Coordinates of C-alpha atoms in Angstrom, one line a residue:
Chain A
M208 CA 75.5 -37.2 -62.9
K209 CA 73.1 -34.2 -62.3
V210 CA 73.5 -32.6 -66.3
L211 CA 72.3 -28.9 -66.3
V212 CA 72.0 -27.2 -70.3
P213 CA 71.4 -23.4 -70.5
V214 CA 68.3 -23.0 -72.8
K215 CA 68.2 -19.3 -74.2
R216 CA 65.1 -17.6 -76.4
V217 CA 66.2 -16.7 -79.3
I218 CA 64.4 -15.7 -83.2
D219 CA 63.5 -18.6 -85.0
Y220 CA 65.9 -19.5 -87.0
N221 CA 63.6 -19.0 -90.1
V222 CA 62.7 -15.7 -89.8
K223 CA 63.7 -12.6 -91.8
V224 CA 65.7 -11.0 -89.3
R225 CA 64.5 -7.2 -89.4
V226 CA 66.4 -4.3 -88.5
K227 CA 64.2 -1.6 -85.9
A228 CA 63.9 1.7 -88.2
D229 CA 65.9 3.3 -85.4
Q230 CA 68.7 1.2 -85.3
T231 CA 68.3 0.0 -81.5
G232 CA 67.9 -3.5 -82.9
V233 CA 66.2 -6.1 -84.4
E234 CA 61.9 -6.7 -84.5
L235 CA 60.9 -8.2 -81.5
A236 CA 56.9 -7.7 -82.3
N237 CA 54.5 -10.2 -84.2
V238 CA 58.0 -12.2 -84.8
K239 CA 58.6 -16.6 -83.3
M240 CA 60.5 -17.4 -80.5
S241 CA 62.5 -20.6 -79.8
M242 CA 65.0 -22.2 -78.5
N243 CA 68.4 -21.6 -80.0
P244 CA 69.1 -24.7 -82.1
F245 CA 72.7 -25.0 -80.5
D246 CA 70.8 -25.5 -77.5
E247 CA 68.7 -28.1 -79.0
I248 CA 71.2 -30.6 -79.5
S249 CA 73.0 -29.4 -76.1
V250 CA 69.5 -31.2 -74.0
E251 CA 69.7 -33.9 -76.9
A252 CA 72.7 -34.8 -75.3
A253 CA 71.5 -34.5 -71.7
L254 CA 69.2 -36.8 -72.6
R255 CA 70.8 -39.2 -74.6
M256 CA 73.0 -39.4 -71.3
K257 CA 70.6 -40.1 -69.0
E258 CA 69.2 -42.5 -71.7
A259 CA 72.0 -44.5 -71.2
G260 CA 72.0 -44.4 -67.4
Q261 CA 75.2 -41.7 -67.0
A262 CA 73.1 -39.0 -65.8
S263 CA 70.4 -38.7 -63.3
E264 CA 68.9 -35.4 -63.7
V265 CA 68.7 -33.1 -66.4
V266 CA 68.4 -29.5 -65.9
A267 CA 66.8 -26.5 -68.1
V268 CA 68.0 -23.2 -67.4
S269 CA 66.7 -20.6 -69.1
L270 CA 67.0 -16.0 -68.1
G271 CA 65.6 -13.6 -69.7
V272 CA 62.1 -12.1 -69.8
Q273 CA 58.6 -14.8 -69.0
Q274 CA 58.6 -16.0 -71.9
C275 CA 61.3 -18.1 -72.3
Q276 CA 59.8 -20.5 -69.9
E277 CA 57.8 -21.4 -73.4
T278 CA 62.2 -22.1 -74.2
I279 CA 62.1 -24.5 -70.8
R280 CA 58.8 -26.0 -71.5
T281 CA 59.8 -27.2 -75.0
A282 CA 62.9 -28.7 -73.3
L283 CA 61.0 -30.3 -71.1
A284 CA 58.6 -31.7 -73.3
M285 CA 62.1 -33.0 -75.0
G286 CA 61.7 -34.7 -72.1
A287 CA 64.4 -33.0 -69.6
D288 CA 63.5 -33.3 -66.1
R289 CA 62.5 -29.9 -64.5
G290 CA 63.2 -26.4 -65.2
I291 CA 64.9 -22.6 -63.9
H292 CA 63.9 -19.0 -64.9
V293 CA 65.9 -16.3 -63.8
L294 CA 63.3 -13.5 -64.7
H295 CA 65.0 -10.4 -66.2
D296 CA 63.5 -8.5 -68.9
G297 CA 66.2 -5.7 -69.6
E298 CA 69.8 -7.2 -72.4
L299 CA 71.6 -9.8 -70.6
E300 CA 75.6 -9.4 -72.0
P301 CA 77.8 -13.3 -71.8
L302 CA 79.2 -12.1 -68.6
A303 CA 76.1 -11.5 -66.3
V304 CA 74.3 -14.5 -68.2
A305 CA 78.0 -16.9 -67.2
K306 CA 77.7 -15.4 -64.4
M307 CA 74.3 -16.3 -63.2
L308 CA 74.8 -19.7 -64.2
K309 CA 77.8 -19.5 -61.6
A310 CA 75.6 -19.4 -58.6
I311 CA 72.9 -21.3 -59.5
V312 CA 75.7 -24.2 -60.3
D313 CA 77.4 -23.5 -56.4
K314 CA 74.0 -24.3 -55.9
E315 CA 73.0 -26.9 -57.9
E316 CA 75.8 -28.8 -58.1
P317 CA 75.8 -30.3 -61.6
G318 CA 78.4 -32.4 -63.0
L319 CA 78.2 -30.8 -66.2
V320 CA 77.2 -28.0 -68.0
I321 CA 76.4 -28.6 -71.5
L322 CA 76.2 -25.2 -73.6
G323 CA 75.0 -24.7 -77.3
K324 CA 78.7 -23.1 -78.5
Q325 CA 77.0 -19.8 -79.6
A326 CA 73.5 -18.6 -79.8
I327 CA 72.4 -17.0 -83.2
D328 CA 70.9 -14.2 -82.4
D329 CA 73.8 -12.2 -81.3
D330 CA 76.7 -14.6 -82.1
C331 CA 78.6 -14.4 -79.3
N332 CA 80.0 -17.6 -78.5
Q333 CA 81.5 -16.5 -75.1
T334 CA 79.2 -17.2 -72.6
G335 CA 80.8 -21.1 -71.7
Q336 CA 84.6 -20.4 -71.6
M337 CA 83.2 -17.3 -69.8
L338 CA 81.6 -20.2 -67.5
A339 CA 84.2 -22.7 -66.9
A340 CA 86.7 -19.8 -66.2
L341 CA 84.8 -19.0 -63.3
L342 CA 83.9 -21.4 -62.3
G343 CA 87.5 -23.3 -63.2
W344 CA 86.6 -26.0 -64.1
A345 CA 87.7 -28.4 -67.5
Q346 CA 86.1 -27.0 -70.6
G347 CA 85.8 -28.7 -74.0
T348 CA 84.2 -26.4 -76.7
F349 CA 82.8 -26.9 -79.4
I350 CA 82.4 -31.0 -79.2
S351 CA 80.9 -32.7 -82.4
R352 CA 81.2 -36.4 -80.0
L353 CA 81.1 -37.2 -76.4
E354 CA 81.8 -40.4 -74.6
V355 CA 81.6 -40.2 -71.1
G356 CA 83.6 -42.1 -68.7
D357 CA 84.0 -42.4 -64.8
G358 CA 85.0 -38.9 -63.5
E359 CA 86.0 -38.5 -67.1
L360 CA 85.0 -37.1 -70.4
K361 CA 86.8 -37.5 -74.0
A362 CA 85.2 -34.6 -75.8
T363 CA 85.7 -34.3 -79.1
R364 CA 86.7 -30.9 -80.5
E365 CA 85.7 -29.4 -84.6
V366 CA 88.7 -27.2 -84.7
D367 CA 90.3 -25.9 -87.8
G368 CA 93.0 -28.5 -88.4
G369 CA 90.3 -31.6 -88.2
L370 CA 89.1 -33.4 -85.0
E371 CA 90.5 -32.9 -81.6
T372 CA 90.1 -34.6 -78.6
V373 CA 90.6 -34.1 -75.3
A374 CA 89.9 -35.6 -71.8
L375 CA 88.0 -33.5 -69.5
K376 CA 88.3 -34.0 -65.5
T377 CA 84.3 -33.8 -64.4
P378 CA 82.8 -31.3 -63.0
A379 CA 83.3 -29.6 -66.4
I380 CA 81.4 -27.5 -69.3
V381 CA 81.1 -28.6 -73.2
T382 CA 79.8 -26.5 -75.5
T383 CA 78.4 -28.4 -78.3
D384 CA 79.0 -28.0 -82.1
L385 CA 76.2 -28.7 -84.8
R386 CA 77.3 -32.1 -85.9
L387 CA 77.1 -33.9 -82.3
N388 CA 73.5 -35.4 -82.9
E389 CA 70.1 -34.3 -84.8
P390 CA 67.9 -33.1 -81.7
R391 CA 64.9 -35.5 -81.1
Y392 CA 61.1 -34.0 -81.6
A393 CA 59.5 -33.7 -78.4
S394 CA 56.7 -36.8 -78.0
L395 CA 53.2 -35.7 -77.7
P396 CA 53.8 -37.9 -74.1
N397 CA 56.2 -35.6 -73.6
I398 CA 54.9 -32.3 -74.5
M399 CA 51.0 -33.7 -72.2
K400 CA 53.6 -34.3 -69.0
A401 CA 55.5 -30.6 -69.9
K402 CA 53.2 -28.9 -67.5
K403 CA 53.6 -30.6 -64.9
K404 CA 57.0 -30.7 -64.2
P405 CA 58.5 -27.5 -62.2
I406 CA 59.9 -24.1 -63.3
D407 CA 61.4 -22.4 -60.4
Q408 CA 61.6 -19.1 -60.9
M409 CA 63.8 -16.5 -59.9
S410 CA 65.6 -13.1 -60.3
P411 CA 69.7 -12.0 -61.0
A412 CA 69.1 -10.3 -57.4
D413 CA 68.3 -13.6 -55.7
L414 CA 71.4 -15.3 -57.4
G415 CA 73.7 -11.7 -56.0
V416 CA 74.1 -10.8 -59.9
D417 CA 74.2 -7.2 -61.4
P418 CA 72.5 -8.1 -64.7
A419 CA 73.5 -4.6 -65.8
P420 CA 74.8 -4.6 -69.1
R421 CA 78.6 -3.2 -69.4
L422 CA 78.5 -2.7 -73.3
E423 CA 76.3 -0.6 -74.8
T424 CA 75.4 -0.6 -78.4
L425 CA 75.3 2.5 -80.5
K426 CA 73.8 1.8 -83.6
V427 CA 72.3 -1.6 -86.0
V428 CA 72.5 -1.7 -89.3
E429 CA 71.9 -4.2 -92.1
P430 CA 74.8 -5.1 -94.1
D431 CA 75.7 -3.3 -97.6
K432 CA 73.5 -4.5 -99.8
R433 CA 75.4 -6.8 -102.7
E434 CA 76.0 -5.2 -106.1
A435 CA 75.5 -7.5 -109.0
G436 CA 78.8 -9.0 -110.4
V437 CA 81.1 -7.9 -113.8
I438 CA 82.3 -11.0 -115.8
V439 CA 85.2 -10.0 -116.9
A440 CA 87.3 -10.7 -120.5
D441 CA 90.8 -12.3 -118.5
V442 CA 92.7 -12.6 -116.0
T443 CA 94.7 -9.0 -116.5
E444 CA 90.8 -7.5 -116.4
L445 CA 90.6 -9.3 -113.0
V446 CA 94.2 -8.3 -111.6
D447 CA 93.5 -4.5 -113.0
K448 CA 89.9 -4.2 -111.5
L449 CA 91.1 -5.7 -108.0
R450 CA 94.0 -3.3 -107.5
N451 CA 92.6 -0.2 -109.1
E452 CA 88.9 -0.5 -109.1
A453 CA 88.4 -2.8 -105.6
K454 CA 91.4 -1.9 -105.0
V455 CA 91.7 -4.8 -102.6
I456 CA 95.4 -5.9 -103.9
Chain B
M289 CA 36.7 -15.3 -74.0
N290 CA 39.9 -16.9 -74.6
F291 CA 41.0 -17.2 -77.8
A292 CA 45.1 -18.1 -77.0
M293 CA 46.6 -21.7 -77.1
T294 CA 47.6 -23.6 -73.9
D295 CA 51.3 -23.9 -74.0
E296 CA 50.7 -27.5 -75.2
Q297 CA 48.9 -27.0 -78.5
R298 CA 51.9 -24.2 -78.9
M299 CA 54.4 -27.0 -78.3
L300 CA 52.1 -29.7 -80.3
V301 CA 51.5 -26.7 -83.0
E302 CA 55.0 -26.6 -83.3
V303 CA 56.2 -30.2 -83.7
V304 CA 53.9 -31.3 -85.5
R305 CA 54.7 -28.6 -87.9
A306 CA 58.6 -29.5 -87.6
F307 CA 58.0 -33.4 -88.5
V308 CA 55.7 -32.2 -91.2
E309 CA 59.1 -30.0 -92.7
R310 CA 61.6 -32.5 -91.8
E311 CA 60.0 -35.9 -92.3
L312 CA 57.0 -35.8 -95.0
M313 CA 58.2 -33.1 -97.3
P314 CA 60.9 -33.6 -98.4
H315 CA 59.3 -36.8 -100.3
E316 CA 56.5 -35.0 -101.5
E317 CA 57.4 -34.3 -105.1
E318 CA 59.0 -37.9 -105.6
I319 CA 55.1 -38.9 -104.7
E320 CA 53.8 -36.5 -106.8
R321 CA 55.6 -36.9 -109.5
S322 CA 55.4 -41.0 -109.2
G323 CA 52.2 -41.6 -108.1
I324 CA 53.1 -44.2 -105.6
L325 CA 53.9 -43.8 -101.6
E326 CA 56.7 -46.9 -101.2
P327 CA 55.6 -49.2 -98.5
A328 CA 59.0 -48.9 -97.3
L329 CA 58.5 -45.4 -97.1
L330 CA 55.2 -45.8 -95.7
E331 CA 56.8 -47.6 -93.1
S332 CA 59.6 -45.5 -92.0
L333 CA 57.4 -42.3 -91.4
K334 CA 55.3 -44.6 -89.6
Q335 CA 57.1 -45.7 -87.0
K336 CA 58.7 -42.0 -86.9
A337 CA 55.3 -41.3 -86.3
I338 CA 54.9 -43.7 -83.5
A339 CA 58.0 -42.4 -81.8
S340 CA 57.1 -39.3 -81.5
G341 CA 53.7 -40.4 -80.5
F342 CA 52.1 -38.9 -82.7
Y343 CA 50.2 -41.5 -84.1
A344 CA 46.0 -42.3 -83.4
A345 CA 47.0 -39.3 -81.8
N346 CA 42.8 -38.6 -81.6
M347 CA 42.3 -42.0 -80.1
P348 CA 41.5 -42.5 -76.2
A349 CA 45.1 -43.3 -73.8
D350 CA 43.0 -46.0 -72.5
V351 CA 43.7 -47.9 -75.6
G352 CA 47.2 -46.9 -76.8
G353 CA 46.1 -43.6 -78.0
G354 CA 47.2 -40.0 -77.9
G355 CA 44.2 -39.0 -76.2
L356 CA 44.6 -35.3 -77.8
G357 CA 40.5 -33.4 -77.7
T358 CA 39.2 -32.2 -81.0
L359 CA 41.0 -28.9 -80.2
E360 CA 43.8 -30.4 -80.0
V361 CA 43.9 -33.2 -82.9
T362 CA 42.7 -29.9 -85.4
L363 CA 45.6 -28.4 -84.5
M364 CA 47.8 -31.2 -85.7
E365 CA 45.2 -31.3 -88.6
Q366 CA 45.7 -28.0 -90.0
E367 CA 49.8 -29.1 -89.9
L368 CA 49.6 -32.1 -91.5
G369 CA 47.6 -30.5 -94.1
R370 CA 50.6 -28.5 -95.2
T371 CA 52.0 -31.5 -96.9
S372 CA 50.1 -33.7 -99.2
M373 CA 47.2 -36.0 -98.2
A374 CA 49.8 -39.9 -98.7
L375 CA 52.4 -38.3 -96.3
S376 CA 49.9 -37.1 -94.1
Q377 CA 48.8 -40.7 -93.6
C378 CA 52.4 -41.8 -92.4
V379 CA 51.2 -39.9 -89.1
Y380 CA 48.0 -41.6 -89.3
R381 CA 44.6 -40.9 -86.9
P382 CA 42.7 -44.5 -87.6
S383 CA 38.9 -43.4 -87.5
N384 CA 36.9 -42.8 -84.0
I385 CA 34.0 -45.3 -84.8
L386 CA 36.5 -48.4 -83.7
M387 CA 35.6 -47.6 -80.1
A388 CA 33.0 -48.3 -80.9
C389 CA 34.3 -51.8 -80.6
Q390 CA 33.2 -54.7 -78.6
G391 CA 34.6 -57.5 -77.0
E392 CA 36.7 -60.0 -79.4
Q393 CA 36.3 -57.3 -81.8
I394 CA 38.6 -54.8 -79.8
E395 CA 41.9 -56.9 -79.1
R396 CA 41.7 -57.6 -83.2
Y397 CA 40.6 -54.7 -84.3
L398 CA 40.7 -51.6 -82.7
L399 CA 44.1 -52.1 -80.3
P400 CA 46.3 -53.4 -83.1
T401 CA 45.4 -49.6 -85.3
V402 CA 45.8 -47.6 -82.7
R403 CA 49.0 -49.6 -82.7
G404 CA 49.9 -49.2 -85.7
E405 CA 50.1 -52.3 -86.8
R406 CA 46.9 -52.6 -89.1
M407 CA 45.0 -50.0 -90.9
D408 CA 41.7 -49.8 -91.1
C409 CA 39.4 -48.0 -94.4
L410 CA 35.8 -47.2 -94.7
A411 CA 33.7 -48.3 -96.6
M412 CA 29.9 -46.3 -97.4
T413 CA 29.7 -44.8 -101.5
E414 CA 28.8 -46.8 -104.2
P415 CA 28.3 -46.0 -108.1
G416 CA 24.4 -44.9 -107.1
A417 CA 24.6 -44.0 -103.7
G418 CA 27.1 -40.8 -103.3
S419 CA 25.3 -38.3 -101.1
D420 CA 21.8 -40.0 -100.8
M421 CA 22.8 -42.8 -98.5
R422 CA 20.4 -44.4 -97.7
S423 CA 19.7 -46.1 -100.9
M424 CA 23.2 -48.0 -101.5
S425 CA 22.2 -51.6 -102.5
C426 CA 25.3 -53.4 -101.2
S427 CA 23.7 -55.4 -99.0
A428 CA 24.0 -58.2 -96.3
R429 CA 21.8 -60.7 -95.6
R430 CA 21.9 -63.2 -92.5
D431 CA 23.1 -66.9 -93.5
G432 CA 22.4 -69.3 -90.3
D433 CA 25.1 -67.5 -87.6
D434 CA 26.7 -65.8 -90.3
W435 CA 25.9 -63.2 -92.9
I436 CA 27.2 -62.9 -96.7
I437 CA 27.6 -60.1 -98.4
D438 CA 27.5 -59.1 -102.0
G439 CA 27.4 -55.6 -103.9
T440 CA 30.1 -53.3 -104.2
K441 CA 31.3 -49.9 -103.0
H442 CA 33.8 -47.4 -104.5
F443 CA 35.9 -44.3 -103.8
I444 CA 37.0 -46.3 -101.2
S445 CA 40.5 -44.1 -99.7
H446 CA 43.3 -46.2 -98.9
A447 CA 41.8 -49.6 -99.5
D448 CA 44.7 -50.9 -101.2
I449 CA 46.8 -50.3 -97.9
A450 CA 44.1 -50.9 -95.0
D451 CA 43.9 -54.8 -93.9
Y452 CA 40.2 -54.1 -92.8
V453 CA 37.5 -52.5 -93.8
I454 CA 34.5 -50.3 -91.9
L455 CA 32.0 -51.8 -93.6
F456 CA 27.9 -49.8 -93.9
V457 CA 25.7 -51.9 -96.1
A458 CA 22.0 -52.1 -96.4
T459 CA 20.4 -55.1 -94.3
G460 CA 16.5 -55.0 -95.3
E461 CA 13.7 -52.5 -95.2
E462 CA 11.3 -50.9 -92.9
E463 CA 8.0 -49.1 -93.4
T464 CA 7.8 -45.6 -91.6
P465 CA 5.8 -42.7 -92.1
R466 CA 7.1 -41.1 -94.7
G467 CA 7.5 -44.8 -97.0
P468 CA 9.9 -47.9 -96.7
K469 CA 13.5 -47.4 -95.4
K470 CA 16.6 -49.5 -96.1
K471 CA 18.5 -50.3 -92.5
I472 CA 21.9 -50.0 -92.4
T473 CA 23.9 -52.5 -90.7
S474 CA 27.9 -51.9 -89.7
F475 CA 30.3 -54.6 -90.1
L476 CA 34.9 -55.0 -90.3
V477 CA 35.3 -57.6 -92.5
D478 CA 39.2 -58.7 -93.1
T479 CA 40.5 -57.4 -96.5
N480 CA 41.2 -60.5 -97.0
T481 CA 38.5 -62.7 -96.2
P482 CA 37.0 -64.6 -99.3
G483 CA 35.1 -63.2 -101.4
F484 CA 36.4 -60.1 -100.7
E485 CA 37.9 -57.9 -103.6
V486 CA 39.8 -55.2 -102.8
R487 CA 40.5 -53.3 -107.1
E488 CA 42.4 -50.5 -108.4
G489 CA 40.3 -47.2 -108.0
Y490 CA 40.1 -44.5 -110.2
R491 CA 42.3 -42.5 -111.5
N492 CA 42.0 -38.5 -110.3
V493 CA 43.4 -35.2 -110.0
S494 CA 43.8 -35.1 -106.6
H495 CA 45.8 -36.4 -103.6
R496 CA 48.7 -38.2 -105.9
G497 CA 49.7 -41.4 -103.8
Y498 CA 47.2 -41.7 -101.6
H499 CA 44.2 -44.3 -103.8
N500 CA 40.9 -44.7 -104.3
C501 CA 40.0 -48.7 -104.6
I502 CA 36.8 -50.5 -105.7
L503 CA 35.5 -53.7 -103.0
T504 CA 33.2 -55.7 -104.9
F505 CA 31.8 -58.6 -102.5
D506 CA 31.2 -61.9 -104.1
K507 CA 29.2 -64.1 -101.6
C508 CA 31.7 -63.1 -98.3
R509 CA 31.1 -64.5 -96.0
V510 CA 31.6 -63.0 -92.4
P511 CA 30.1 -64.1 -89.2
N512 CA 27.9 -62.7 -86.7
S513 CA 30.9 -61.1 -84.6
A514 CA 31.4 -58.9 -87.8
V515 CA 29.3 -56.4 -86.8
L516 CA 30.1 -53.5 -85.1
G517 CA 27.0 -51.8 -83.3
V518 CA 24.2 -53.5 -83.4
P519 CA 22.0 -54.7 -86.4
D520 CA 21.2 -52.2 -88.4
K521 CA 21.9 -49.5 -86.5
G522 CA 24.4 -48.5 -88.8
F523 CA 24.0 -45.3 -89.0
E524 CA 23.6 -44.5 -85.5
V525 CA 27.4 -46.0 -84.8
A526 CA 28.1 -43.7 -88.0
N527 CA 26.4 -40.8 -85.6
E528 CA 27.5 -41.1 -83.1
W529 CA 31.4 -41.6 -83.7
L530 CA 31.8 -39.8 -86.7
G531 CA 31.0 -35.9 -86.9
A532 CA 33.7 -34.8 -86.5
T533 CA 35.4 -36.1 -89.7
R534 CA 34.1 -32.5 -91.2
L535 CA 36.0 -30.9 -88.7
Q536 CA 39.0 -32.7 -90.0
V537 CA 38.2 -32.0 -93.6
A538 CA 38.0 -28.3 -92.4
A539 CA 41.2 -28.5 -90.4
M540 CA 43.7 -30.0 -93.8
C541 CA 41.9 -26.9 -95.6
L542 CA 43.4 -24.7 -93.4
G543 CA 46.6 -26.0 -92.9
R544 CA 47.2 -26.5 -97.4
A545 CA 45.2 -22.5 -97.7
R546 CA 48.3 -21.9 -95.5
R547 CA 51.0 -22.5 -97.3
A548 CA 49.3 -21.6 -100.6
F549 CA 49.2 -18.2 -98.5
E550 CA 52.8 -17.8 -97.4
L551 CA 54.0 -19.3 -100.7
A552 CA 52.6 -16.3 -103.1
S553 CA 53.1 -13.7 -99.6
S554 CA 56.9 -14.7 -100.2
W555 CA 56.5 -14.5 -103.4
A556 CA 54.8 -10.8 -103.9
A557 CA 57.3 -9.5 -101.2
E558 CA 60.8 -10.7 -104.1
R559 CA 59.3 -11.1 -107.4
K560 CA 60.0 -8.0 -109.5
Q561 CA 58.2 -5.9 -112.4
F562 CA 57.2 -3.1 -113.9
G563 CA 60.7 -2.1 -111.8
Q564 CA 58.9 -3.3 -108.4
T565 CA 58.3 -6.0 -106.6
I566 CA 53.9 -7.5 -107.3
G567 CA 53.7 -6.4 -103.5
K568 CA 53.9 -3.0 -104.2
F569 CA 51.3 -3.6 -107.0
Q570 CA 47.5 -3.5 -105.5
G571 CA 46.3 -5.3 -107.7
V572 CA 48.2 -8.4 -106.1
S573 CA 48.3 -7.2 -102.6
F574 CA 44.3 -7.0 -102.0
K575 CA 44.9 -10.0 -103.0
L576 CA 47.1 -11.5 -99.9
A577 CA 45.0 -9.6 -97.2
D578 CA 41.9 -11.2 -98.7
M579 CA 43.2 -14.9 -98.8
L580 CA 44.4 -14.0 -94.9
T581 CA 41.5 -12.4 -93.9
E582 CA 39.7 -16.1 -95.4
I583 CA 42.3 -17.9 -94.0
T584 CA 41.8 -16.8 -89.9
A585 CA 37.8 -16.4 -91.1
A586 CA 38.2 -20.7 -91.6
E587 CA 40.0 -21.1 -88.8
Y588 CA 37.9 -19.3 -86.0
L589 CA 34.8 -21.4 -87.7
T590 CA 37.2 -24.4 -87.2
Y591 CA 38.6 -23.9 -84.2
A592 CA 35.2 -22.9 -82.6
A593 CA 33.3 -26.2 -83.7
A594 CA 35.6 -28.7 -82.1
W595 CA 36.5 -26.9 -79.3
K596 CA 32.6 -27.0 -79.4
D597 CA 33.1 -30.4 -79.7
D598 CA 35.2 -31.0 -76.6
Q599 CA 32.4 -29.6 -74.9
G600 CA 29.6 -32.3 -75.5
A601 CA 27.6 -28.8 -77.9
M602 CA 28.8 -29.1 -80.7
T603 CA 25.5 -29.5 -83.4
D604 CA 25.8 -30.9 -87.0
Q605 CA 25.9 -27.6 -88.0
D606 CA 28.7 -26.5 -86.4
A607 CA 30.3 -29.1 -88.4
A608 CA 29.0 -28.2 -91.9
M609 CA 29.7 -24.8 -91.6
A610 CA 33.9 -25.2 -90.9
K611 CA 33.1 -28.0 -93.5
V612 CA 31.9 -25.6 -95.8
Y613 CA 33.8 -23.0 -95.1
A614 CA 36.8 -24.0 -95.0
S615 CA 36.4 -26.2 -98.1
E616 CA 35.5 -23.4 -100.0
M617 CA 37.9 -20.8 -98.9
L618 CA 40.8 -23.7 -99.6
S619 CA 39.5 -23.2 -103.4
R620 CA 39.4 -19.4 -103.7
V621 CA 43.3 -19.3 -101.6
A622 CA 44.8 -21.3 -103.5
D623 CA 43.4 -20.6 -107.1
E624 CA 44.3 -16.7 -106.0
A625 CA 47.6 -18.1 -104.8
L626 CA 48.5 -19.4 -108.2
Q627 CA 47.4 -16.3 -109.5
V628 CA 49.8 -14.6 -107.3
F629 CA 52.2 -16.1 -109.2
G630 CA 51.6 -16.7 -112.5
G631 CA 52.6 -18.6 -114.8
M632 CA 55.1 -20.4 -112.4
G633 CA 52.4 -21.2 -110.0
L634 CA 51.6 -24.0 -112.8
M635 CA 54.2 -25.9 -112.6
D636 CA 55.3 -29.3 -111.1
E637 CA 58.0 -27.2 -109.5
L638 CA 55.9 -25.7 -106.4
P639 CA 53.3 -27.4 -104.3
L640 CA 50.9 -24.9 -105.6
E641 CA 49.9 -27.4 -107.9
R642 CA 49.6 -29.7 -106.1
I643 CA 47.3 -27.8 -103.7
W644 CA 45.3 -26.6 -105.9
R645 CA 44.4 -30.1 -107.9
D646 CA 43.9 -31.8 -104.6
A647 CA 41.6 -28.6 -102.8
R648 CA 39.0 -29.8 -105.6
I649 CA 38.1 -32.4 -103.5
E650 CA 37.2 -30.7 -100.2
R651 CA 33.8 -29.3 -101.5
I652 CA 33.4 -32.8 -102.5
W653 CA 34.1 -35.7 -100.0
D654 CA 33.1 -36.3 -96.1
G655 CA 29.4 -34.4 -97.5
T656 CA 29.4 -31.8 -100.6
S657 CA 29.3 -27.9 -100.2
E658 CA 25.4 -29.1 -100.9
I659 CA 24.7 -31.4 -98.1
Q660 CA 26.7 -29.4 -96.0
R661 CA 24.2 -26.4 -96.9
H662 CA 21.0 -28.4 -96.2
I663 CA 22.7 -29.1 -93.2
I664 CA 22.8 -25.8 -92.0
S665 CA 19.5 -24.3 -93.7
R666 CA 17.9 -27.0 -92.6
S667 CA 19.1 -25.9 -89.0
I668 CA 18.0 -22.9 -89.2
L669 CA 14.6 -23.3 -90.2
R670 CA 12.9 -26.3 -88.9
P671 CA 12.5 -24.9 -85.6
L672 CA 10.4 -21.9 -87.6
E673 CA 8.4 -24.2 -88.8
S674 CA 5.1 -25.1 -87.3

């Protein structure tokens, strides 16, 4: 079974994100970019399947600017077999990404697509679900455990009340949560091999998708600064303040 | 000229940095406080380094190493330099001089060291022979087919955890136009050889958990097959293989300085005094500007020397300039970073006081600053003198 793993290039989780002065977005110039941490978990899951003989090939896909190839190379250095890069300089919304991934799935015919549950930049949490809907495939989202059987997957989902295990018929979509695994470090031999692995480059037009945004961002602002708290003498004062000052009860 | 990193170099830096931050840094505090790197921890970190392929990354691929060039090793060393010496040693880089192994030495020393099964240490310094290496008195004399070694070495790094020593001793004298000169031979000697003892070294200010030792040899008998290279040609072997170790020191200094700088700059942007962040005061912000300028200068000096080494064109002067500048830069940057923190900088809650303490040795070992300047000035003046 071939496994497809979309990997997104996002601002590194260590970076203190700053809003641009003109409020059109966040500052990306000279900012360290990395693979979305949930996507690292997806790559790891796919690699473990390959090592266990459950997957024949791991293909990493990234959509966006030219530098997304760095993100694909990182997946290749972790152990993925080859990459696909859809080059697009403008903004990409989850639906456009899902449509392009569908086109790639139609061509590549993987048995499983493993996506991060969300990207840490926009936190949309939509692409996996949209892709499953477009393909009409089974989906297991927010998984913390994955068992691979013959033509069937058991995915354990982290839901509000606890853990839910669902059986999925392949081909299927899963999206990964933090506790699924701990991603490996790219090893030195794999870093050296990564350069030789192929990355196919294509455009949204090649996939027959119009990536134009359907949403318009009006402005991006920083959250309000948290103000210092006060210590109240007793419950009566607390209730009074909540009712009359904060007006929340 | 192209100053951009290749994809491989960028990934190497990213991955080694992640390894250092996640696997090594969490143990810094316990080692600084106890002064001990527990053998079990060393072993587990070593196994992780082996699994990731970073162990012995400096050694050629055909002997099982990572096959990195000098520039890549330098970039990796810089990242390892962000943590303490004791911890960075878990991602061990064997001495390149082992490539001089011949015959059965290859199976006995070189290959198991690259695999992480054995560990080397290097012994040159003696109480009476520091910068003046040729004056060493530890000696070996022939006895039939064997050699008998007598004498003392000190300041021998990590000999306590090594399985064998790459030992340099005097093996007689020769007459030269400039007077008598000691002949030096290099040997490979197992630490369990009768007559050889590894003793606890001195307690010191730098590198807690990474120990220096005293080696004593008392009629220690080794076979002729223990000679590394050719008898009486020990310095030739050292000169052929140990040139790049000065770049390792420079690279470590870069990593430490970067970490100190990052701590100081985030603190300057956060800490408030007199109603504003202290970075708003020019007395603090200009320190940061100078620190980064010096770090960047030291980086380019070091990278350029490493790049030249990969082209086979590095001179002693190149390595000396990188070593002296990077090590002295680290002292200044560590000191100023500590000043930005004020009193808190001296407390062991932060890694800064360690970086500041550890910085002092860098201007001394692998050739003091004075020796480096001697090398640089000699190469300036010699061609001009008649």
